[in-house]
Amino acid sequence: AHALGGVYSALITPFHADGRLNLDQLAPLAEFELAQGLHGFYVGGSTGEAFLQTADERVAVLKAFARAVQGRARLIAHVGAIATDEAIHLAHAAADAGYDAISAIPPFYYDFSAAEVLAHYQALADATPLPLVVYNFPAKSARPLSTADLLTLLAHPKIIGVKHTSQNLYQLERLKTAAPDAVIYNGFDEMFAGGMAMGADGGIGTTFNVMGRIFVEMYEALRRGDLPRAQRLQTRANAVIDVLIDIGVFPGTKAMLKLLGQDCGPCRRPFATLSASQMAKVEHVVATHLR
Ligand code: HMN
């Protein structure tokens, strides 16, 4: 197994009802998630609503969460930003806060060329001592990274892996086979068992905030070759994920956390608050699957 493999929660960011950061809630949230047996955390990603925060807020969350975890799990800081210099600034903060690695989405919105995207990652990898995990997310990239682009990046000594948020498990297998020492994380929780079967070293997921234990058990079942058990656990998880995809994964995850005793507030605008009928769906699936 890769040293950085395993099951990582893509951590949500707690806010107060009025939208201010709620840093005090990070410590209880860390305890709640560590108790599920998670191997690590991916802090400040899309799930953490990074793009709805200022750079100073993102740094404050990275620091406070590392303080709460105190070395009990591996920590990857998501430092992605459109501007290379902002990503580098966040990467320095992650190194100072004691993170094990950094990760970054490709620069988005502008249709940067492949050469510009590769140069962005290379500059980021060169800027700090931390290893870098590339975020492959074709659905949200104007020009998706090709397998050849990803392998070019993995040839950089500090670029150690890929978070593969894609249903293309063929590409995942090709990457892992061509770069066997790289750490590859499955990014779509609803197909975690499939990604692991095709060679992933673990996964990073939003829904692990509320059902870390199910995914840790699935990971262990797959590592000992117990596919039937993994399939049963995936089916159980997907009953919950269906509801989350229907009502919105991030607001839905926060609503579930609240029912499980972790009040992390709402998502920031423009995310909407859940309607009464959406809340009823959340309550039902939590009562039937997560308690
Ligand atoms: C993050 O940066 O927080 C990641 O995107 C987390 C993860 O890969 C999630 N992907 C997206 O949100 C696009 C998944 O866990 C996803 O939420 C889940 O599979 C439900 O579709």
Coordinates of C-alpha atoms and ligand atoms in Angstrom, one line a residue:
A1 CA 0.0 0.0 0.0
H2 CA 1.2 3.5 -0.7
A3 CA 2.2 5.4 2.4
L4 CA -0.3 8.2 1.6
G5 CA -3.1 5.8 0.6
G6 CA -6.3 5.3 2.5
V7 CA -9.6 6.9 3.1
Y8 CA -9.6 10.7 3.4
S9 CA -12.6 12.9 4.2
A10 CA -12.9 15.9 1.9
L11 CA -13.6 18.1 4.9
I12 CA -16.5 20.5 5.0
T13 CA -15.9 24.0 6.5
P14 CA -18.1 25.0 9.5
F15 CA -19.8 28.4 9.3
H16 CA -22.0 30.3 11.8
A17 CA -25.6 30.8 10.7
D18 CA -24.6 34.3 9.5
G19 CA -21.9 32.9 7.3
R20 CA -18.8 33.7 9.4
L21 CA -16.2 30.9 9.7
N22 CA -16.8 28.8 12.8
L23 CA -13.2 27.7 13.6
D24 CA -14.3 26.5 17.1
Q25 CA -16.4 23.7 15.5
L26 CA -13.3 22.2 13.8
A27 CA -12.1 20.4 16.9
P28 CA -15.4 18.6 17.6
L29 CA -15.7 17.8 13.9
A30 CA -12.2 16.3 13.9
E31 CA -13.0 14.1 16.9
F32 CA -16.3 12.9 15.3
E33 CA -14.5 12.0 12.0
L34 CA -11.4 10.5 13.6
A35 CA -13.7 8.2 15.6
Q36 CA -14.9 6.8 12.3
G37 CA -11.4 5.5 11.6
L38 CA -10.5 7.8 8.7
H39 CA -6.9 7.7 7.6
G40 CA -6.7 11.4 6.6
F41 CA -8.4 14.6 5.6
Y42 CA -8.4 16.7 2.4
V43 CA -8.9 20.2 3.8
G44 CA -10.1 23.2 1.9
G45 CA -11.3 21.6 -1.3
S46 CA -14.5 22.1 -3.2
T47 CA -16.3 20.4 -0.3
G48 CA -14.6 22.9 2.0
E49 CA -16.2 25.7 0.0
A50 CA -12.7 27.0 -0.7
F51 CA -13.9 29.2 -3.6
L52 CA -16.4 30.9 -1.4
Q53 CA -13.6 32.0 1.0
T54 CA -10.9 34.6 1.0
A55 CA -7.3 33.4 1.1
D56 CA -6.9 34.5 4.7
E57 CA -10.0 32.4 5.7
R58 CA -8.5 29.4 3.9
V59 CA -5.3 29.8 5.8
A60 CA -7.1 30.1 9.1
V61 CA -9.0 26.9 8.4
L62 CA -5.9 25.0 7.4
K63 CA -4.1 26.1 10.6
A64 CA -7.0 25.4 13.0
F65 CA -7.7 22.0 11.6
A66 CA -4.1 20.9 11.8
R67 CA -4.1 22.0 15.5
A68 CA -7.2 20.0 16.2
V69 CA -5.9 16.8 14.6
Q70 CA -2.5 16.9 16.3
G71 CA -0.8 14.4 14.0
R72 CA -3.5 11.7 14.4
A73 CA -4.2 11.5 10.7
R74 CA -2.6 12.4 7.4
L75 CA -3.4 15.9 6.1
I76 CA -3.6 17.1 2.6
A77 CA -4.2 20.9 2.1
H78 CA -6.1 21.9 -1.0
V79 CA -4.4 25.1 -2.2
G80 CA -5.9 25.4 -5.7
A81 CA -6.7 28.8 -7.0
I82 CA -6.9 30.4 -10.5
A83 CA -3.8 32.5 -9.8
T84 CA -0.6 30.6 -9.5
D85 CA 0.7 33.0 -6.9
E86 CA -2.3 32.6 -4.7
A87 CA -1.9 28.8 -4.8
I88 CA 1.8 29.2 -3.9
H89 CA 0.9 31.5 -1.0
L90 CA -1.6 28.9 0.3
A91 CA 1.0 26.1 -0.2
H92 CA 3.5 28.0 2.0
A93 CA 0.8 28.3 4.7
A94 CA 0.1 24.5 4.5
A95 CA 3.8 23.7 4.9
D96 CA 4.0 26.0 7.9
A97 CA 0.9 24.4 9.4
G98 CA 2.4 20.9 9.2
Y99 CA 0.5 19.4 6.3
D100 CA 1.8 16.2 4.7
A101 CA 0.9 17.2 1.1
I102 CA -0.8 19.8 -1.0
S103 CA -3.3 19.4 -3.8
A104 CA -4.8 21.7 -6.3
I105 CA -7.5 21.8 -8.9
P106 CA -6.4 23.0 -12.3
P107 CA -6.7 26.7 -12.8
F108 CA -10.3 27.2 -14.0
Y109 CA -12.7 29.6 -15.7
Y110 CA -10.2 30.9 -18.3
D111 CA -9.5 28.4 -21.0
F112 CA -5.8 28.0 -20.2
S113 CA -3.8 26.0 -22.6
A114 CA -2.4 22.6 -21.5
A115 CA 1.1 24.2 -21.4
E116 CA -0.2 26.9 -19.0
V117 CA -1.9 24.4 -16.8
L118 CA 1.3 22.2 -16.7
A119 CA 3.4 25.3 -15.9
H120 CA 1.0 26.2 -13.1
Y121 CA 1.4 22.8 -11.5
Q122 CA 5.2 22.8 -11.9
A123 CA 5.6 26.2 -10.3
L124 CA 3.4 25.1 -7.4
A125 CA 5.4 21.9 -7.0
D126 CA 8.7 23.8 -7.0
A127 CA 7.5 26.4 -4.5
T128 CA 7.3 24.4 -1.3
P129 CA 8.9 21.2 0.2
L130 CA 5.5 19.5 0.3
P131 CA 4.6 16.8 -2.3
L132 CA 1.7 17.7 -4.6
V133 CA -1.4 15.7 -5.6
V134 CA -2.9 16.8 -8.9
Y135 CA -6.7 17.1 -9.0
N136 CA -8.0 15.5 -12.2
F137 CA -11.6 16.7 -12.6
P138 CA -12.5 16.6 -16.3
A139 CA -16.1 17.6 -15.8
K140 CA -15.1 21.0 -14.4
S141 CA -12.0 21.6 -16.6
A142 CA -12.3 23.6 -19.8
R143 CA -9.5 21.4 -21.2
P144 CA -9.4 18.1 -19.4
L145 CA -5.9 16.8 -18.6
S146 CA -5.0 13.9 -20.9
T147 CA -3.4 10.8 -19.5
A148 CA -0.1 11.9 -21.2
D149 CA -0.4 15.4 -19.4
L150 CA -0.9 13.6 -16.1
L151 CA 2.1 11.4 -16.7
T152 CA 4.2 14.4 -17.6
L153 CA 3.2 16.0 -14.3
L154 CA 3.9 12.7 -12.4
A155 CA 7.5 12.7 -13.8
H156 CA 8.2 15.8 -11.6
P157 CA 9.9 14.6 -8.4
K158 CA 7.5 16.5 -6.1
I159 CA 4.3 15.5 -7.9
I160 CA 3.4 12.3 -6.2
G161 CA -0.2 11.5 -7.2
V162 CA -3.6 12.2 -8.7
K163 CA -7.0 12.7 -7.1
H164 CA -9.1 11.1 -9.9
T165 CA -12.6 12.7 -9.8
S166 CA -13.9 11.0 -12.9
Q167 CA -16.0 8.1 -13.9
N168 CA -13.3 7.1 -16.4
L169 CA -11.8 4.2 -14.4
Y170 CA -10.0 3.0 -17.6
Q171 CA -7.9 6.2 -17.3
L172 CA -7.3 5.5 -13.6
E173 CA -6.0 2.0 -14.4
R174 CA -3.8 3.3 -17.2
L175 CA -2.3 6.0 -14.9
K176 CA -1.6 3.5 -12.0
T177 CA 0.0 1.0 -14.4
A178 CA 2.2 3.6 -16.1
A179 CA 3.1 5.3 -12.7
P180 CA 2.9 2.5 -10.1
D181 CA 4.6 4.5 -7.4
A182 CA 2.1 7.4 -7.7
V183 CA -0.7 7.6 -5.2
I184 CA -4.1 7.6 -6.9
Y185 CA -7.2 8.6 -5.0
N186 CA -10.7 7.7 -6.3
G187 CA -12.8 10.9 -6.3
F188 CA -16.4 9.8 -6.8
D189 CA -17.6 8.1 -3.6
E190 CA -20.5 6.4 -5.5
M191 CA -18.0 4.3 -7.3
F192 CA -15.3 3.9 -4.7
A193 CA -15.3 0.1 -4.8
G194 CA -14.8 0.3 -8.6
G195 CA -12.0 2.7 -8.4
M196 CA -10.2 0.6 -5.8
A197 CA -10.7 -2.5 -8.0
M198 CA -9.1 -0.7 -10.9
G199 CA -6.0 0.2 -8.8
A200 CA -6.7 3.2 -6.6
D201 CA -4.8 3.5 -3.4
G202 CA -7.7 5.0 -1.5
G203 CA -10.3 7.7 -1.9
I204 CA -11.1 11.3 -1.1
G205 CA -14.8 12.1 -0.6
T206 CA -17.4 14.5 0.6
T207 CA -19.7 11.8 1.9
F208 CA -16.9 10.4 4.1
N209 CA -17.7 13.3 6.5
V210 CA -20.9 11.5 7.4
M211 CA -20.1 7.9 6.7
G212 CA -16.4 7.5 7.1
R213 CA -16.8 4.1 8.8
I214 CA -18.7 2.6 5.9
F215 CA -15.9 3.6 3.5
V216 CA -13.1 2.5 5.9
E217 CA -14.8 -0.9 6.1
M218 CA -15.1 -1.0 2.3
Y219 CA -11.5 -0.1 1.9
E220 CA -10.5 -2.9 4.3
A221 CA -12.8 -5.4 2.6
L222 CA -11.3 -4.6 -0.8
R223 CA -7.7 -4.9 0.5
R224 CA -8.4 -8.4 1.8
G225 CA -10.2 -9.3 -1.5
D226 CA -13.7 -9.5 0.0
L227 CA -15.6 -8.1 -3.0
P228 CA -19.1 -9.2 -2.0
R229 CA -18.8 -7.3 1.3
A230 CA -17.5 -4.2 -0.5
Q231 CA -20.4 -4.4 -2.9
R232 CA -22.9 -4.5 0.0
L233 CA -21.3 -1.5 1.7
Q234 CA -21.2 0.4 -1.6
T235 CA -24.9 -0.2 -2.1
R236 CA -25.6 1.0 1.4
A237 CA -23.5 4.1 0.9
N238 CA -25.2 4.8 -2.5
A239 CA -28.6 4.9 -0.9
V240 CA -27.3 7.9 1.1
I241 CA -25.4 9.4 -1.9
D242 CA -28.6 9.3 -4.1
V243 CA -30.3 11.7 -1.6
L244 CA -27.2 13.9 -1.5
I245 CA -26.9 14.2 -5.3
D246 CA -30.7 14.9 -5.5
I247 CA -30.7 17.8 -3.0
G248 CA -27.1 19.1 -3.4
V249 CA -24.1 17.2 -2.0
F250 CA -22.6 20.0 0.1
P251 CA -25.7 21.5 1.8
G252 CA -27.0 17.9 2.2
T253 CA -23.8 16.7 3.9
K254 CA -24.0 19.6 6.3
A255 CA -27.7 18.9 7.1
M256 CA -26.8 15.3 7.8
L257 CA -23.9 16.3 10.0
K258 CA -26.2 18.5 12.1
L259 CA -28.6 15.5 12.6
L260 CA -25.5 13.5 13.7
G261 CA -24.7 16.1 16.3
Q262 CA -22.2 18.2 14.4
D263 CA -23.7 21.6 13.7
C264 CA -21.5 23.1 11.0
G265 CA -24.0 25.7 9.8
P266 CA -25.2 26.3 6.3
C267 CA -23.2 26.5 3.1
R268 CA -22.3 30.0 2.0
R269 CA -24.3 31.8 -0.6
P270 CA -25.1 31.3 -3.5
F271 CA -25.8 27.8 -2.1
A272 CA -29.4 27.8 -1.0
T273 CA -30.7 26.5 2.3
L274 CA -32.7 23.3 2.1
S275 CA -36.4 23.3 1.8
A276 CA -38.7 21.5 4.2
S277 CA -39.2 18.6 1.7
Q278 CA -35.4 18.3 1.2
M279 CA -34.9 18.2 5.0
A280 CA -37.5 15.5 5.2
K281 CA -35.5 13.4 2.8
V282 CA -32.3 14.0 4.8
E283 CA -34.0 13.0 8.0
H284 CA -35.4 9.8 6.5
V285 CA -32.1 8.6 5.0
V286 CA -30.1 9.5 8.2
A287 CA -32.6 7.6 10.3
T288 CA -32.7 4.5 8.1
H289 CA -29.0 4.3 7.0
L290 CA -26.7 6.3 9.3
R291 CA -27.9 5.5 12.8
Ligands
HMN1 C1 -13.2 18.2 -3.0 O1 -12.4 18.9 -3.5 O2 -13.7 18.4 -1.9 C2 -13.6 16.9 -3.8 O3 -14.2 17.3 -4.9 C3 -14.3 15.8 -3.1 C4 -14.8 14.6 -3.9 O4 -14.1 14.2 -5.0 C5 -16.3 14.9 -4.3 N1 -16.3 15.4 -5.6 C6 -17.0 16.6 -6.0 O5 -17.6 17.2 -5.1 C7 -17.1 16.9 -7.4 C8 -17.1 13.6 -4.2 O6 -16.9 13.1 -3.0 C9 -18.5 13.9 -4.5 O7 -19.1 14.9 -3.7 C10 -19.4 12.6 -4.3 O8 -18.8 11.5 -5.0 C11 -20.8 12.8 -4.6 O9 -21.0 12.9 -6.0

